[in-house]
mmCIF file of C-alpha atoms and ligand atoms in Angstrom:
data_model
loop_
_atom_site.group_PDB
_atom_site.id
_atom_site.type_symbol
_atom_site.label_atom_id
_atom_site.label_comp_id
_atom_site.label_asym_id
_atom_site.label_seq_id
_atom_site.Cartn_x
_atom_site.Cartn_y
_atom_site.Cartn_z
ATOM 1 C CA MET A 1 68.240 -196.251 -20.585
ATOM 2 C CA SER A 2 71.441 -198.064 -21.532
ATOM 3 C CA THR A 3 73.374 -196.785 -24.498
ATOM 4 C CA LEU A 4 75.014 -199.114 -27.004
ATOM 5 C CA LYS A 5 78.039 -197.357 -28.415
ATOM 6 C CA PHE A 6 79.521 -199.154 -31.392
ATOM 7 C CA ALA A 7 81.448 -198.545 -34.588
ATOM 8 C CA VAL A 8 79.865 -199.517 -37.904
ATOM 9 C CA LEU A 9 82.391 -200.634 -40.519
ATOM 10 C CA ALA A 10 80.249 -201.752 -43.447
ATOM 11 C CA GLY A 11 83.011 -202.252 -46.034
ATOM 12 C CA ASP A 12 82.508 -203.197 -49.659
ATOM 13 C CA TYR A 13 79.979 -204.608 -52.170
ATOM 14 C CA ILE A 14 77.130 -206.272 -50.201
ATOM 15 C CA GLY A 15 78.688 -205.065 -46.920
ATOM 16 C CA PRO A 16 76.659 -201.813 -46.753
ATOM 17 C CA GLU A 17 73.417 -203.546 -47.845
ATOM 18 C CA VAL A 18 73.483 -206.218 -45.173
ATOM 19 C CA MET A 19 74.770 -203.708 -42.635
ATOM 20 C CA SER A 20 71.739 -201.482 -43.132
ATOM 21 C CA ALA A 21 69.537 -204.544 -42.658
ATOM 22 C CA ALA A 22 71.273 -205.308 -39.342
ATOM 23 C CA LEU A 23 70.954 -201.683 -38.236
ATOM 24 C CA ARG A 24 67.213 -201.725 -38.987
ATOM 25 C CA VAL A 25 66.852 -204.810 -36.798
ATOM 26 C CA LEU A 26 68.906 -203.206 -34.027
ATOM 27 C CA GLU A 27 66.852 -199.993 -34.202
ATOM 28 C CA HIS A 28 63.715 -202.069 -33.879
ATOM 29 C CA VAL A 29 64.826 -204.078 -30.839
ATOM 30 C CA ALA A 30 66.233 -200.903 -29.295
ATOM 31 C CA ARG A 31 62.777 -199.296 -29.491
ATOM 32 C CA GLN A 32 61.191 -202.415 -28.023
ATOM 33 C CA GLU A 33 63.704 -202.834 -25.223
ATOM 34 C CA GLY A 34 64.283 -199.209 -24.335
ATOM 35 C CA LEU A 35 67.910 -199.189 -25.472
ATOM 36 C CA LYS A 36 69.678 -196.262 -27.071
ATOM 37 C CA LEU A 37 71.897 -196.876 -30.103
ATOM 38 C CA ASP A 38 74.901 -194.607 -30.471
ATOM 39 C CA TYR A 39 76.802 -195.765 -33.521
ATOM 40 C CA THR A 40 79.343 -194.133 -35.790
ATOM 41 C CA ALA A 41 80.069 -195.316 -39.312
ATOM 42 C CA ALA A 42 83.609 -195.354 -40.678
ATOM 43 C CA GLU A 43 85.243 -196.562 -43.876
ATOM 44 C CA VAL A 44 87.181 -199.798 -44.074
ATOM 45 C CA GLY A 45 88.580 -202.078 -46.770
ATOM 46 C CA GLY A 46 88.326 -201.113 -50.424
ATOM 47 C CA ALA A 47 86.059 -198.183 -49.641
ATOM 48 C CA ALA A 48 88.771 -196.805 -47.358
ATOM 49 C CA ILE A 49 91.522 -197.454 -49.915
ATOM 50 C CA ASP A 50 89.571 -195.424 -52.473
ATOM 51 C CA ARG A 51 88.926 -192.542 -50.089
ATOM 52 C CA HIS A 52 91.944 -192.472 -47.794
ATOM 53 C CA GLY A 53 94.603 -194.588 -49.507
ATOM 54 C CA SER A 54 94.647 -197.354 -46.903
ATOM 55 C CA ALA A 55 92.322 -200.173 -45.891
ATOM 56 C CA LEU A 56 92.362 -199.176 -42.232
ATOM 57 C CA PRO A 57 92.841 -195.405 -41.916
ATOM 58 C CA ALA A 58 93.743 -193.828 -38.564
ATOM 59 C CA SER A 59 90.378 -192.048 -38.548
ATOM 60 C CA THR A 60 88.575 -195.412 -38.647
ATOM 61 C CA LEU A 61 90.728 -196.809 -35.840
ATOM 62 C CA GLN A 62 89.816 -193.758 -33.763
ATOM 63 C CA VAL A 63 86.114 -194.404 -34.247
ATOM 64 C CA CYS A 64 86.662 -198.010 -33.131
ATOM 65 C CA GLU A 65 88.704 -196.955 -30.116
ATOM 66 C CA ALA A 66 85.928 -194.675 -28.918
ATOM 67 C CA ALA A 67 83.361 -197.501 -29.131
ATOM 68 C CA ASP A 68 82.454 -200.519 -26.994
ATOM 69 C CA ALA A 69 82.280 -202.873 -29.995
ATOM 70 C CA ILE A 70 82.718 -202.987 -33.761
ATOM 71 C CA LEU A 71 80.004 -204.214 -36.093
ATOM 72 C CA PHE A 72 81.880 -205.190 -39.229
ATOM 73 C CA GLY A 73 80.461 -205.921 -42.705
ATOM 74 C CA SER A 74 82.880 -207.446 -45.166
ATOM 75 C CA VAL A 75 85.753 -206.152 -47.239
ATOM 76 C CA GLY A 76 87.510 -206.834 -50.522
ATOM 77 C CA GLY A 77 86.623 -207.695 -54.095
ATOM 78 C CA PRO A 78 87.805 -207.601 -57.703
ATOM 79 C CA LYS A 79 88.340 -203.848 -57.701
ATOM 80 C CA TRP A 80 91.361 -204.163 -55.360
ATOM 81 C CA GLU A 81 92.659 -207.585 -56.357
ATOM 82 C CA LYS A 82 95.620 -206.197 -58.284
ATOM 83 C CA LEU A 83 97.103 -204.487 -55.246
ATOM 84 C CA PRO A 84 100.032 -206.210 -53.503
ATOM 85 C CA THR A 85 98.671 -208.810 -51.035
ATOM 86 C CA LYS A 86 99.778 -206.778 -48.044
ATOM 87 C CA GLU A 87 97.646 -203.817 -49.169
ATOM 88 C CA GLN A 88 94.541 -205.768 -50.114
ATOM 89 C CA PRO A 89 91.416 -204.966 -48.111
ATOM 90 C CA GLU A 90 91.076 -208.328 -46.313
ATOM 91 C CA ARG A 91 94.609 -208.556 -45.109
ATOM 92 C CA ALA A 92 95.293 -204.850 -44.594
ATOM 93 C CA ALA A 93 92.080 -204.199 -42.659
ATOM 94 C CA LEU A 94 91.252 -207.347 -40.716
ATOM 95 C CA LEU A 95 94.671 -208.469 -39.522
ATOM 96 C CA PRO A 96 95.708 -205.040 -38.149
ATOM 97 C CA LEU A 97 92.311 -204.647 -36.474
ATOM 98 C CA ARG A 98 92.723 -208.024 -34.783
ATOM 99 C CA LYS A 99 96.229 -207.134 -33.646
ATOM 100 C CA HIS A 100 95.418 -203.592 -32.555
ATOM 101 C CA PHE A 101 92.569 -204.667 -30.284
ATOM 102 C CA THR A 102 94.108 -208.064 -29.381
ATOM 103 C CA LEU A 103 90.977 -209.804 -30.679
ATOM 104 C CA PHE A 104 92.367 -213.181 -29.676
ATOM 105 C CA ALA A 105 89.159 -215.179 -29.368
ATOM 106 C CA ASN A 106 87.263 -215.948 -32.539
ATOM 107 C CA ILE A 107 83.939 -217.668 -31.958
ATOM 108 C CA ARG A 108 82.279 -219.107 -35.056
ATOM 109 C CA PRO A 109 78.973 -220.890 -34.547
ATOM 110 C CA GLY A 110 78.419 -223.649 -37.107
ATOM 111 C CA LEU A 111 74.658 -223.704 -37.209
ATOM 112 C CA LEU A 112 72.420 -225.367 -39.773
ATOM 113 C CA TYR A 113 68.701 -225.427 -38.980
ATOM 114 C CA PRO A 114 67.164 -228.883 -39.552
ATOM 115 C CA GLU A 115 64.793 -227.245 -42.058
ATOM 116 C CA LEU A 116 67.804 -226.216 -44.151
ATOM 117 C CA THR A 117 69.684 -229.519 -44.384
ATOM 118 C CA ASP A 118 69.178 -229.316 -48.177
ATOM 119 C CA ALA A 119 71.689 -226.473 -48.169
ATOM 120 C CA SER A 120 74.490 -228.677 -46.887
ATOM 121 C CA PRO A 121 76.690 -230.693 -49.228
ATOM 122 C CA LEU A 122 76.549 -233.479 -46.610
ATOM 123 C CA LYS A 123 73.978 -236.213 -47.102
ATOM 124 C CA ALA A 124 70.816 -235.416 -45.140
ATOM 125 C CA GLU A 125 71.009 -238.747 -43.266
ATOM 126 C CA ARG A 126 74.298 -237.685 -41.694
ATOM 127 C CA ILE A 127 72.722 -234.547 -40.236
ATOM 128 C CA PRO A 128 69.072 -235.384 -39.519
ATOM 129 C CA ASP A 129 68.884 -232.650 -36.864
ATOM 130 C CA GLY A 130 70.939 -230.109 -38.750
ATOM 131 C CA ILE A 131 74.291 -228.976 -37.360
ATOM 132 C CA ASP A 132 75.003 -227.151 -34.129
ATOM 133 C CA ILE A 133 78.682 -226.840 -33.242
ATOM 134 C CA VAL A 134 81.063 -224.012 -32.321
ATOM 135 C CA CYS A 135 84.604 -223.320 -33.479
ATOM 136 C CA ILE A 136 86.827 -221.391 -31.071
ATOM 137 C CA ARG A 137 89.829 -220.128 -32.999
ATOM 138 C CA GLU A 138 92.865 -218.390 -31.524
ATOM 139 C CA LEU A 139 93.139 -215.234 -33.615
ATOM 140 C CA THR A 140 96.204 -213.167 -32.766
ATOM 141 C CA GLY A 141 99.011 -215.716 -32.507
ATOM 142 C CA GLY A 142 100.557 -218.560 -34.439
ATOM 143 C CA ILE A 143 101.882 -218.372 -37.964
ATOM 144 C CA TYR A 144 99.771 -215.353 -38.907
ATOM 145 C CA PHE A 145 101.768 -212.994 -36.728
ATOM 146 C CA GLY A 146 104.964 -214.835 -35.660
ATOM 147 C CA GLN A 147 108.344 -213.258 -36.391
ATOM 148 C CA PRO A 148 110.483 -213.553 -38.444
ATOM 149 C CA LYS A 149 108.297 -213.248 -41.498
ATOM 150 C CA SER A 150 110.246 -212.424 -44.619
ATOM 151 C CA THR A 151 111.104 -213.106 -48.232
ATOM 152 C CA THR A 152 114.802 -212.948 -49.128
ATOM 153 C CA THR A 153 116.810 -213.563 -52.286
ATOM 154 C CA LEU A 154 119.717 -215.825 -51.379
ATOM 155 C CA ALA A 155 123.328 -215.508 -52.606
ATOM 156 C CA ASN A 156 122.732 -218.305 -55.146
ATOM 157 C CA GLY A 157 119.715 -216.484 -56.584
ATOM 158 C CA ASP A 158 117.157 -218.780 -54.981
ATOM 159 C CA ILE A 159 114.329 -217.112 -53.041
ATOM 160 C CA GLU A 160 113.421 -218.049 -49.492
ATOM 161 C CA ALA A 161 110.195 -217.133 -47.685
ATOM 162 C CA ILE A 162 109.724 -217.613 -43.943
ATOM 163 C CA ASP A 163 106.685 -217.617 -41.684
ATOM 164 C CA THR A 164 107.092 -218.464 -38.028
ATOM 165 C CA MET A 165 104.591 -220.278 -35.854
ATOM 166 C CA VAL A 166 104.874 -219.088 -32.271
ATOM 167 C CA TYR A 167 102.681 -219.741 -29.243
ATOM 168 C CA ARG A 168 103.115 -218.824 -25.612
ATOM 169 C CA LYS A 169 101.543 -220.745 -22.770
ATOM 170 C CA SER A 170 99.726 -217.584 -21.665
ATOM 171 C CA GLU A 171 98.134 -217.184 -25.116
ATOM 172 C CA ILE A 172 96.961 -220.788 -25.080
ATOM 173 C CA GLU A 173 95.553 -220.438 -21.585
ATOM 174 C CA ARG A 174 93.476 -217.366 -22.347
ATOM 175 C CA ILE A 175 91.836 -218.941 -25.414
ATOM 176 C CA THR A 176 91.261 -222.146 -23.448
ATOM 177 C CA ALA A 177 89.399 -220.097 -20.847
ATOM 178 C CA VAL A 178 87.071 -218.784 -23.580
ATOM 179 C CA ALA A 179 86.514 -222.317 -24.879
ATOM 180 C CA ILE A 180 85.692 -223.530 -21.368
ATOM 181 C CA THR A 181 82.998 -220.876 -21.007
ATOM 182 C CA ALA A 182 81.551 -221.811 -24.398
ATOM 183 C CA ALA A 183 81.561 -225.535 -23.566
ATOM 184 C CA ARG A 184 79.951 -224.934 -20.173
ATOM 185 C CA GLY A 185 77.095 -223.109 -21.870
ATOM 186 C CA ARG A 186 76.489 -226.175 -24.054
ATOM 187 C CA LYS A 187 77.167 -229.911 -23.677
ATOM 188 C CA LYS A 188 80.313 -229.569 -21.527
ATOM 189 C CA GLN A 189 82.350 -231.278 -24.223
ATOM 190 C CA LEU A 190 85.515 -229.727 -25.597
ATOM 191 C CA CYS A 191 87.730 -231.055 -28.378
ATOM 192 C CA SER A 192 91.133 -229.407 -28.798
ATOM 193 C CA VAL A 193 92.593 -229.700 -32.288
ATOM 194 C CA ASP A 194 96.356 -229.620 -32.899
ATOM 195 C CA LYS A 195 99.228 -231.248 -34.762
ATOM 196 C CA ALA A 196 101.132 -232.470 -31.727
ATOM 197 C CA ASN A 197 102.637 -235.366 -33.673
ATOM 198 C CA VAL A 198 104.736 -232.842 -35.635
ATOM 199 C CA LEU A 199 104.740 -229.301 -34.262
ATOM 200 C CA GLU A 200 106.435 -227.961 -31.108
ATOM 201 C CA THR A 201 103.739 -225.325 -30.745
ATOM 202 C CA SER A 202 101.136 -228.094 -30.788
ATOM 203 C CA VAL A 203 102.938 -230.084 -28.095
ATOM 204 C CA LEU A 204 102.800 -226.986 -25.892
ATOM 205 C CA TRP A 205 99.194 -226.402 -26.985
ATOM 206 C CA ARG A 206 98.054 -229.895 -25.988
ATOM 207 C CA LYS A 207 99.821 -229.875 -22.627
ATOM 208 C CA THR A 208 98.608 -226.373 -21.775
ATOM 209 C CA VAL A 209 94.990 -227.109 -22.694
ATOM 210 C CA SER A 210 95.089 -230.389 -20.712
ATOM 211 C CA ASP A 211 96.613 -228.794 -17.604
ATOM 212 C CA TYR A 212 94.349 -225.753 -17.751
ATOM 213 C CA VAL A 213 91.147 -227.755 -18.137
ATOM 214 C CA ALA A 214 92.226 -230.173 -15.381
ATOM 215 C CA ALA A 215 92.868 -227.247 -13.039
ATOM 216 C CA HIS A 216 89.914 -225.004 -13.930
ATOM 217 C CA ALA A 217 87.227 -227.123 -15.543
ATOM 218 C CA PRO A 218 87.311 -230.731 -14.342
ATOM 219 C CA ASP A 219 83.552 -230.791 -15.069
ATOM 220 C CA LEU A 220 84.266 -230.778 -18.835
ATOM 221 C CA LYS A 221 84.919 -233.779 -21.002
ATOM 222 C CA LEU A 222 88.112 -232.856 -22.870
ATOM 223 C CA SER A 223 89.409 -234.654 -25.946
ATOM 224 C CA HIS A 224 92.263 -233.991 -28.375
ATOM 225 C CA MET A 225 92.397 -234.576 -32.105
ATOM 226 C CA TYR A 226 94.999 -234.070 -34.818
ATOM 227 C CA VAL A 227 93.956 -231.465 -37.337
ATOM 228 C CA ASP A 228 94.038 -233.766 -40.368
ATOM 229 C CA ASN A 229 91.692 -236.157 -38.602
ATOM 230 C CA ALA A 230 89.497 -233.248 -37.476
ATOM 231 C CA ALA A 231 89.099 -232.108 -41.092
ATOM 232 C CA MET A 232 87.915 -235.596 -41.970
ATOM 233 C CA GLN A 233 85.652 -235.991 -38.924
ATOM 234 C CA LEU A 234 83.953 -232.653 -39.664
ATOM 235 C CA ALA A 235 82.902 -233.981 -43.058
ATOM 236 C CA ARG A 236 81.868 -237.382 -41.633
ATOM 237 C CA ASP A 237 79.955 -236.435 -38.525
ATOM 238 C CA PRO A 238 80.156 -232.749 -37.612
ATOM 239 C CA ASN A 239 77.908 -232.989 -34.546
ATOM 240 C CA GLN A 240 80.453 -235.142 -32.698
ATOM 241 C CA PHE A 241 82.297 -231.896 -31.924
ATOM 242 C CA ASP A 242 80.003 -229.596 -30.005
ATOM 243 C CA VAL A 243 82.819 -227.117 -29.192
ATOM 244 C CA PHE A 244 86.240 -227.378 -30.800
ATOM 245 C CA LEU A 245 89.230 -225.247 -29.925
ATOM 246 C CA THR A 246 92.193 -224.662 -32.181
ATOM 247 C CA GLU A 247 95.083 -222.388 -33.138
ATOM 248 C CA ASN A 248 94.892 -219.598 -35.690
ATOM 249 C CA MET A 249 95.673 -221.238 -39.044
ATOM 250 C CA PHE A 250 93.978 -224.557 -38.289
ATOM 251 C CA GLY A 251 90.934 -222.556 -37.215
ATOM 252 C CA ASP A 252 90.977 -220.567 -40.439
ATOM 253 C CA ILE A 253 90.865 -223.753 -42.473
ATOM 254 C CA LEU A 254 88.463 -225.771 -40.322
ATOM 255 C CA SER A 255 86.034 -222.878 -39.941
ATOM 256 C CA ASP A 256 85.726 -222.591 -43.723
ATOM 257 C CA GLU A 257 85.066 -226.313 -43.905
ATOM 258 C CA MET A 258 82.489 -225.894 -41.176
ATOM 259 C CA ALA A 259 80.904 -223.001 -43.088
ATOM 260 C CA VAL A 260 80.460 -225.046 -46.236
ATOM 261 C CA ILE A 261 78.952 -228.054 -44.467
ATOM 262 C CA CYS A 262 76.516 -225.633 -42.792
ATOM 263 C CA GLY A 263 75.169 -224.641 -46.192
ATOM 264 C CA SER A 264 74.919 -221.004 -47.028
ATOM 265 C CA LEU A 265 77.667 -218.591 -46.062
ATOM 266 C CA GLY A 266 74.842 -216.091 -45.774
ATOM 267 C CA MET A 267 73.820 -217.619 -42.443
ATOM 268 C CA LEU A 268 77.139 -217.687 -40.557
ATOM 269 C CA SER A 269 78.025 -215.082 -37.969
ATOM 270 C CA SER A 270 81.165 -214.647 -35.909
ATOM 271 C CA ALA A 271 82.533 -212.842 -32.873
ATOM 272 C CA SER A 272 86.154 -211.888 -32.233
ATOM 273 C CA LEU A 273 86.597 -210.970 -28.602
ATOM 274 C CA GLY A 274 89.389 -208.796 -27.318
ATOM 275 C CA ALA A 275 91.744 -209.106 -24.387
ATOM 276 C CA ARG A 276 90.522 -205.837 -22.923
ATOM 277 C CA ASP A 277 87.129 -204.988 -21.546
ATOM 278 C CA ASN A 278 85.019 -202.159 -22.923
ATOM 279 C CA SER A 279 83.619 -199.288 -20.856
ATOM 280 C CA LEU A 280 80.835 -201.612 -19.653
ATOM 281 C CA GLY A 281 83.247 -204.197 -18.240
ATOM 282 C CA LYS A 282 82.395 -206.639 -21.068
ATOM 283 C CA PRO A 283 84.809 -207.873 -23.741
ATOM 284 C CA PHE A 284 85.459 -205.404 -26.538
ATOM 285 C CA GLY A 285 84.720 -207.314 -29.735
ATOM 286 C CA LEU A 286 84.411 -207.268 -33.491
ATOM 287 C CA TYR A 287 81.361 -208.948 -35.008
ATOM 288 C CA GLU A 288 81.245 -209.977 -38.635
ATOM 289 C CA PRO A 289 79.452 -212.325 -41.018
ATOM 290 C CA ALA A 290 81.555 -215.080 -42.589
ATOM 291 C CA GLY A 291 80.300 -214.801 -46.130
ATOM 292 C CA GLY A 292 82.442 -212.147 -47.781
ATOM 293 C CA THR A 293 81.455 -209.304 -50.084
ATOM 294 C CA ALA A 294 79.686 -211.312 -52.850
ATOM 295 C CA PRO A 295 80.490 -208.793 -55.645
ATOM 296 C CA ASP A 296 78.384 -210.750 -58.158
ATOM 297 C CA ILE A 297 75.131 -209.953 -56.362
ATOM 298 C CA ALA A 298 76.015 -206.569 -54.850
ATOM 299 C CA GLY A 299 73.613 -203.666 -55.288
ATOM 300 C CA GLN A 300 70.682 -205.855 -56.389
ATOM 301 C CA ASP A 301 68.843 -206.396 -53.103
ATOM 302 C CA LEU A 302 69.713 -210.109 -53.324
ATOM 303 C CA ALA A 303 72.113 -210.648 -50.427
ATOM 304 C CA ASN A 304 71.104 -212.716 -47.422
ATOM 305 C CA PRO A 305 71.182 -210.339 -44.423
ATOM 306 C CA CYS A 306 70.936 -213.116 -41.799
ATOM 307 C CA ALA A 307 74.648 -213.515 -41.030
ATOM 308 C CA GLN A 308 75.026 -209.775 -40.450
ATOM 309 C CA ILE A 309 71.902 -209.684 -38.282
ATOM 310 C CA LEU A 310 73.109 -212.715 -36.302
ATOM 311 C CA SER A 311 76.503 -211.024 -35.876
ATOM 312 C CA ALA A 312 74.700 -208.022 -34.401
ATOM 313 C CA ALA A 313 72.994 -210.431 -31.987
ATOM 314 C CA LEU A 314 76.403 -211.772 -30.935
ATOM 315 C CA MET A 315 77.514 -208.179 -30.300
ATOM 316 C CA LEU A 316 74.548 -207.650 -27.982
ATOM 317 C CA ARG A 317 75.356 -210.893 -26.165
ATOM 318 C CA TYR A 318 79.096 -210.549 -25.651
ATOM 319 C CA SER A 319 79.968 -206.841 -25.678
ATOM 320 C CA PHE A 320 76.735 -205.492 -24.173
ATOM 321 C CA GLY A 321 75.674 -208.386 -21.939
ATOM 322 C CA LEU A 322 72.204 -208.487 -23.509
ATOM 323 C CA ASP A 323 71.803 -212.231 -23.889
ATOM 324 C CA SER A 324 68.014 -212.251 -23.842
ATOM 325 C CA VAL A 325 67.814 -209.622 -26.595
ATOM 326 C CA ALA A 326 70.351 -211.594 -28.638
ATOM 327 C CA ARG A 327 68.195 -214.697 -28.212
ATOM 328 C CA ARG A 328 65.131 -212.817 -29.436
ATOM 329 C CA ILE A 329 66.929 -211.791 -32.617
ATOM 330 C CA GLU A 330 68.227 -215.332 -33.158
ATOM 331 C CA ALA A 331 64.739 -216.726 -32.680
ATOM 332 C CA ALA A 332 63.267 -214.200 -35.127
ATOM 333 C CA VAL A 333 65.810 -215.138 -37.803
ATOM 334 C CA ARG A 334 65.160 -218.807 -37.246
ATOM 335 C CA GLN A 335 61.393 -218.401 -37.325
ATOM 336 C CA THR A 336 61.563 -216.356 -40.533
ATOM 337 C CA VAL A 337 63.824 -218.786 -42.339
ATOM 338 C CA THR A 338 62.002 -221.917 -41.215
ATOM 339 C CA SER A 339 58.613 -220.448 -42.064
ATOM 340 C CA GLY A 340 59.827 -220.163 -45.645
ATOM 341 C CA THR A 341 60.771 -216.526 -46.160
ATOM 342 C CA ARG A 342 64.199 -216.898 -47.715
ATOM 343 C CA THR A 343 66.722 -215.182 -49.918
ATOM 344 C CA GLY A 344 67.885 -216.967 -53.068
ATOM 345 C CA ASP A 345 70.886 -218.699 -51.463
ATOM 346 C CA ILE A 346 68.609 -220.742 -49.184
ATOM 347 C CA ALA A 347 65.361 -220.848 -51.196
ATOM 348 C CA PHE A 348 65.913 -224.210 -53.022
ATOM 349 C CA GLY A 349 63.571 -223.509 -55.871
ATOM 350 C CA ARG A 350 60.928 -221.729 -53.801
ATOM 351 C CA ALA A 351 60.130 -218.117 -54.525
ATOM 352 C CA ALA A 352 62.949 -216.053 -53.039
ATOM 353 C CA VAL A 353 62.671 -212.646 -51.422
ATOM 354 C CA GLY A 354 65.208 -209.830 -51.505
ATOM 355 C CA THR A 355 67.371 -208.394 -48.727
ATOM 356 C CA THR A 356 64.798 -205.758 -47.792
ATOM 357 C CA ALA A 357 61.808 -208.121 -47.671
ATOM 358 C CA MET A 358 63.810 -210.655 -45.684
ATOM 359 C CA THR A 359 64.719 -207.948 -43.179
ATOM 360 C CA ASP A 360 61.073 -206.786 -43.014
ATOM 361 C CA ALA A 361 60.029 -210.360 -42.205
ATOM 362 C CA ILE A 362 62.634 -210.695 -39.437
ATOM 363 C CA ILE A 363 61.516 -207.400 -37.946
ATOM 364 C CA ALA A 364 57.889 -208.556 -38.091
ATOM 365 C CA ALA A 365 58.900 -211.778 -36.323
ATOM 366 C CA LEU A 366 60.312 -209.679 -33.497
ATOM 367 C CA ASP A 367 56.872 -208.297 -32.625
HETATM 368 C C1 IPM B 401 89.033 -215.299 -41.954
HETATM 369 C C2 IPM B 401 89.686 -214.835 -43.224
HETATM 370 C C3 IPM B 401 90.951 -214.070 -42.861
HETATM 371 C C4 IPM B 401 91.875 -215.013 -42.139
HETATM 372 C C5 IPM B 401 91.673 -213.413 -44.059
HETATM 373 C C6 IPM B 401 90.733 -212.565 -44.873
HETATM 374 C C7 IPM B 401 92.855 -212.605 -43.614
HETATM 375 O O1 IPM B 401 89.957 -215.914 -44.056
HETATM 376 O O2 IPM B 401 88.639 -214.434 -41.143
HETATM 377 O O3 IPM B 401 88.905 -216.515 -41.762
HETATM 378 O O4 IPM B 401 92.656 -215.742 -42.758
HETATM 379 O O5 IPM B 401 91.828 -215.029 -40.916
HETATM 380 MG MG1 MG B 402 89.227 -217.758 -43.356
#
């Protein structure tokens, strides 16, 4: 019997509610598939600030280090908003986790089922078959982490702040390799997004992606697009992309745009894969929903658990090599949603169910 050893970092507000939904689904498939779950919960984000004084305590990092993957909920909220930015749950938990485990490859599926096109702000005629694209975002380089990074008061009393955008060829190559694998599993089309008309890092980005794809994946159709145009094209005709690859900050911005055109944030999952393999020889990864902590609906059994459940499916696929089990979970979520069992965020005037009933329905669809 294979054992799935992972850390459970539920976080704040709806984080624990949707996390328990995902764990119920995992327990169910584990029983069906003869898998053993070995997970350890640890505090992160605001919950960790309250208990340990920091958003990512050493004890939590230890739990993650001992695991083969991290299932992450979401962190942050009004309770901690007055803290200095550097100490706030989002920044002080997520960024150090990404850096510590070199989680350089962020995979965000932009998926909108055709039955849910009402949820998108795009006109239905632009997306008759829903949306099905993937954003591959570089996650540990660029302006997020480049040095120097500082704020200084100058001699004349003015204040200067500096962020530095840095990329190395090796960093661009390793994320390109991930994008190639993603594109090969789909339509063999890859669009690399940059700002090569202005930025040095983007000139290197474009050349590196071109050379790497020419050398390693001549079977792919590669295109390049400036980021401002990409932002516009996403809103015009998202399905032209299939797989798009981009650097850290552009990916942050474009993936939020992608999330909104895909309707509810409650449906979007993500995987952040690390540079090192886990004890099973698969990528160590962190798996999290895109939607945030939704403080306004926390504790009321209202949150949509789908994104957390789909993130758990991504964990099975990438860190445990269980693609067929991941597919079963994805199919069960899809079947449940399209058959009309929906939480309020995707109900469009129909009767909505709560987090628990939604999870029950997904579990039933797994049988
Ligand atoms: C994301 C988030 C993070 C980011 C924040 C919370 C640090 O917006 O994962 O997209 O900017 O990367
Ligand atoms: Mg973001």
